[in-house]
Amino acid sequence: MSTVRTAAVVLAAVSAFALSACGPSEDGAADTGSTTPPAGATASGTPSTPAAPPKAPSAASTPPAPSAPSASAPASGPSASATDADYDVFPCSTYDVTFSAHLAEPTTSSYLLKITNKSGKACRALGHPVVTFGDLDGQATQRGEAPGIEDALRLGPGESAYAGLLGGAHDGTGKTVGSIALTMDTESDLEQKPLTASTPGLYVSPTSNSVTPWVDNAEDALSL
């Protein structure tokens, strides 16, 4: 009887031990007997190596800054021909010049006509002077060939041009006048104010009066 009691006690103790080993833990989770490794350690217990920080973008991956315009690039603007010194030199009008007339040869009633550029810019004396005689109708006829507009006499500020006016021989068919009026050839319909000069004793023949084109010296003006 004592032997049976002893065996029952041993069996109960073994059963209790088995139940405590496999039963739930205090917080209700099953105890598997495993232990969670500490942070920073591998499952084998060796501390893990911290991961390297991400690399900064390399210089090669940075987009290049936009380049500045080349200094050798041609500049925009007018062409070289448009900057030529004479491209904007217009014909002289009576608003640009002063005018005088001087007796050169009494027997032929020859007068030297002179204009001087009074403006602050250059102009061109085109063709022949347009000369009228006092209260007479008509104008002086043209004598000699004038250059084209591109070759016309260029007058800078203060420069002068000359022309020769011939009243004609005293043949009894003409008339004496005391003044003449001048306008300039501008090859346009520009309205001008006539410039006048005194010409005492100027005999004007209706058949032989004439005027030369503008030239740059008095000698040529009287010899054409």
Coordinates of C-alpha atoms in Angstrom, one line a residue:
M1 CA 0.0 0.0 0.0
S2 CA 2.9 2.4 0.8
T3 CA 4.5 1.6 -2.5
V4 CA 1.4 2.5 -4.5
R5 CA 1.1 5.8 -2.7
T6 CA 4.7 6.6 -3.4
A7 CA 4.3 5.9 -7.1
A8 CA 1.2 8.2 -7.2
V9 CA 3.0 11.1 -5.6
V10 CA 5.9 10.8 -8.1
L11 CA 3.5 10.6 -11.0
A12 CA 1.7 13.8 -9.8
A13 CA 4.9 15.6 -9.4
V14 CA 6.1 14.7 -12.9
S15 CA 2.7 15.8 -14.4
A16 CA 2.8 19.1 -12.6
F17 CA 6.4 19.8 -13.9
A18 CA 5.3 19.0 -17.4
L19 CA 2.3 21.3 -17.2
S20 CA 4.4 24.2 -15.9
A21 CA 7.0 23.8 -18.7
C22 CA 4.5 23.8 -21.6
G23 CA 1.8 26.1 -20.2
P24 CA 1.1 29.8 -21.0
S25 CA 3.2 32.5 -19.5
E26 CA 1.9 35.1 -17.1
D27 CA 0.9 37.5 -20.0
G28 CA -1.0 34.8 -21.8
A29 CA 1.6 34.1 -24.5
A30 CA 3.1 30.6 -24.9
D31 CA 6.6 30.3 -23.6
T32 CA 8.7 28.7 -26.3
G33 CA 11.8 28.9 -24.2
S34 CA 13.6 31.1 -26.8
T35 CA 15.1 34.5 -25.9
T36 CA 14.9 37.6 -28.2
P37 CA 18.4 38.9 -29.0
P38 CA 19.2 42.4 -27.8
A39 CA 19.0 45.3 -30.3
G40 CA 22.1 45.6 -32.5
A41 CA 22.9 41.9 -32.3
T42 CA 22.4 39.1 -34.8
A43 CA 20.6 35.9 -34.1
S44 CA 24.0 34.4 -33.2
G45 CA 24.6 37.1 -30.6
T46 CA 27.3 39.0 -32.6
P47 CA 26.7 42.8 -32.7
S48 CA 25.6 43.9 -36.2
T49 CA 27.6 46.6 -38.2
P50 CA 25.6 49.9 -38.7
A51 CA 24.5 50.5 -42.2
A52 CA 26.6 53.2 -44.1
P53 CA 24.9 56.6 -44.7
P54 CA 23.7 57.3 -48.3
K55 CA 26.3 58.8 -50.5
A56 CA 25.9 62.4 -51.7
P57 CA 25.3 62.8 -55.5
S58 CA 28.6 62.9 -57.4
A59 CA 29.7 66.0 -59.3
A60 CA 29.1 64.1 -62.6
S61 CA 25.4 63.8 -61.8
T62 CA 25.0 67.5 -61.2
P63 CA 23.6 69.3 -64.4
P64 CA 26.1 71.9 -65.8
A65 CA 25.3 75.6 -65.4
P66 CA 24.2 77.3 -68.6
S67 CA 27.1 78.9 -70.4
A68 CA 27.3 82.6 -71.0
P69 CA 26.9 83.9 -74.6
S70 CA 30.1 83.9 -76.6
A71 CA 31.8 87.3 -76.9
S72 CA 32.5 86.5 -80.5
A73 CA 28.8 86.3 -81.5
P74 CA 27.9 89.0 -84.0
A75 CA 25.9 91.9 -82.6
S76 CA 22.5 92.6 -84.2
G77 CA 21.9 96.0 -85.7
P78 CA 22.4 97.9 -88.9
S79 CA 24.8 96.6 -91.5
A80 CA 28.2 98.3 -92.1
S81 CA 26.8 100.0 -95.3
A82 CA 24.1 101.7 -93.2
T83 CA 26.7 103.3 -91.0
D84 CA 28.5 104.9 -94.0
A85 CA 29.2 108.6 -93.2
D86 CA 27.2 109.8 -96.3
Y87 CA 24.2 107.5 -96.4
D88 CA 22.0 110.2 -94.8
V89 CA 23.4 113.3 -96.5
F90 CA 20.3 115.0 -98.0
P91 CA 20.2 117.7 -100.7
C92 CA 20.8 121.2 -99.6
S93 CA 17.7 123.5 -99.5
T94 CA 17.5 127.2 -99.0
Y95 CA 17.0 126.6 -95.3
D96 CA 20.5 125.1 -95.1
V97 CA 22.5 127.8 -96.8
T98 CA 23.3 131.5 -97.1
F99 CA 23.5 133.1 -100.6
S100 CA 25.4 136.0 -102.2
A101 CA 26.1 137.2 -105.7
H102 CA 29.1 139.3 -106.9
L103 CA 29.7 140.9 -110.2
A104 CA 32.5 139.2 -112.1
E105 CA 32.4 140.6 -115.7
P106 CA 30.4 143.8 -116.4
T107 CA 30.4 143.5 -120.2
T108 CA 28.7 140.1 -120.2
S109 CA 26.8 140.7 -116.9
S110 CA 28.6 137.7 -115.3
Y111 CA 28.0 137.1 -111.6
L112 CA 29.6 134.7 -109.2
L113 CA 27.0 132.9 -107.1
K114 CA 28.0 131.5 -103.8
I115 CA 26.2 129.4 -101.2
T116 CA 27.6 128.4 -97.7
N117 CA 26.3 125.6 -95.6
K118 CA 25.0 127.3 -92.3
S119 CA 23.5 124.2 -90.8
G120 CA 25.2 121.9 -88.4
K121 CA 25.2 118.9 -90.7
A122 CA 26.4 118.1 -94.2
C123 CA 24.2 118.4 -97.3
R124 CA 24.7 118.0 -101.1
A125 CA 24.5 120.9 -103.6
L126 CA 22.6 119.2 -106.4
G127 CA 22.6 120.1 -110.1
H128 CA 22.2 123.7 -111.1
P129 CA 21.0 126.7 -109.1
V130 CA 17.4 127.7 -109.9
V131 CA 17.7 131.4 -110.6
T132 CA 14.9 133.9 -111.4
F133 CA 15.5 137.5 -112.4
G134 CA 13.5 140.1 -110.4
D135 CA 10.1 140.6 -111.9
L136 CA 11.0 138.8 -115.2
D137 CA 9.2 135.6 -116.1
G138 CA 11.1 132.4 -116.3
Q139 CA 14.5 131.3 -114.9
A140 CA 18.1 131.0 -116.1
T141 CA 18.8 128.3 -118.5
Q142 CA 21.2 125.5 -117.5
R143 CA 24.8 125.5 -118.9
G144 CA 27.1 122.5 -118.6
E145 CA 26.4 119.0 -117.3
A146 CA 25.8 118.4 -113.6
P147 CA 26.9 115.2 -111.8
G148 CA 24.4 112.7 -110.6
I149 CA 23.1 112.8 -107.1
E150 CA 25.6 110.3 -105.8
D151 CA 28.5 112.4 -107.1
A152 CA 27.0 115.8 -106.2
L153 CA 29.1 118.3 -104.3
R154 CA 29.0 117.5 -100.6
L155 CA 29.1 120.6 -98.3
G156 CA 30.1 120.1 -94.7
P157 CA 29.1 122.8 -92.1
G158 CA 30.7 126.1 -93.2
E159 CA 31.8 124.9 -96.6
S160 CA 30.8 126.7 -99.9
A161 CA 29.8 126.0 -103.5
Y162 CA 29.9 128.3 -106.5
A163 CA 28.1 128.8 -109.8
G164 CA 28.6 131.2 -112.7
L165 CA 25.6 133.3 -113.8
L166 CA 25.7 134.9 -117.3
G167 CA 23.1 137.6 -118.1
G168 CA 24.1 137.7 -121.7
A169 CA 25.3 140.3 -124.2
H170 CA 23.6 143.7 -124.5
D171 CA 21.8 143.0 -127.7
G172 CA 18.8 145.3 -127.1
T173 CA 16.4 142.5 -126.6
G174 CA 16.9 142.1 -122.8
K175 CA 16.2 144.0 -119.7
T176 CA 18.2 145.2 -116.7
V177 CA 17.2 143.9 -113.2
G178 CA 18.4 144.9 -109.8
S179 CA 18.0 141.5 -108.0
I180 CA 17.8 137.8 -108.5
A181 CA 16.3 135.0 -106.4
L182 CA 17.6 131.5 -105.9
T183 CA 16.2 128.1 -104.8
M184 CA 18.0 124.8 -104.7
D185 CA 17.5 121.7 -106.7
T186 CA 16.4 119.0 -104.2
E187 CA 14.9 116.5 -106.6
S188 CA 11.7 116.6 -104.5
D189 CA 8.6 118.8 -104.0
L190 CA 10.1 120.4 -100.8
E191 CA 8.8 123.9 -100.5
Q192 CA 11.6 126.4 -100.1
K193 CA 11.8 130.1 -99.3
P194 CA 13.7 131.9 -102.1
L195 CA 17.0 133.6 -101.2
T196 CA 17.6 137.0 -102.8
A197 CA 20.7 138.9 -103.7
S198 CA 21.3 142.4 -105.1
T199 CA 22.5 142.6 -108.7
P200 CA 22.6 146.2 -109.8
G201 CA 22.9 146.7 -113.6
L202 CA 22.4 143.0 -114.4
Y203 CA 21.4 142.8 -118.0
V204 CA 19.3 139.7 -118.8
S205 CA 19.2 138.6 -122.5
P206 CA 16.2 136.3 -123.1
T207 CA 18.3 134.2 -125.6
S208 CA 21.8 134.0 -124.0
N209 CA 21.4 134.0 -120.2
S210 CA 22.6 130.8 -118.4
V211 CA 23.9 129.4 -115.1
T212 CA 26.5 126.6 -114.5
P213 CA 26.2 123.7 -112.1
W214 CA 27.5 124.0 -108.5
V215 CA 31.3 123.4 -108.3
D216 CA 33.8 123.7 -105.4
N217 CA 35.8 126.7 -106.6
A218 CA 35.1 130.2 -108.1
E219 CA 37.5 129.9 -111.0
D220 CA 35.7 126.8 -112.4
A221 CA 32.4 128.4 -111.9
L222 CA 33.3 131.4 -114.1
S223 CA 35.1 129.4 -116.8
L224 CA 32.5 126.7 -117.6

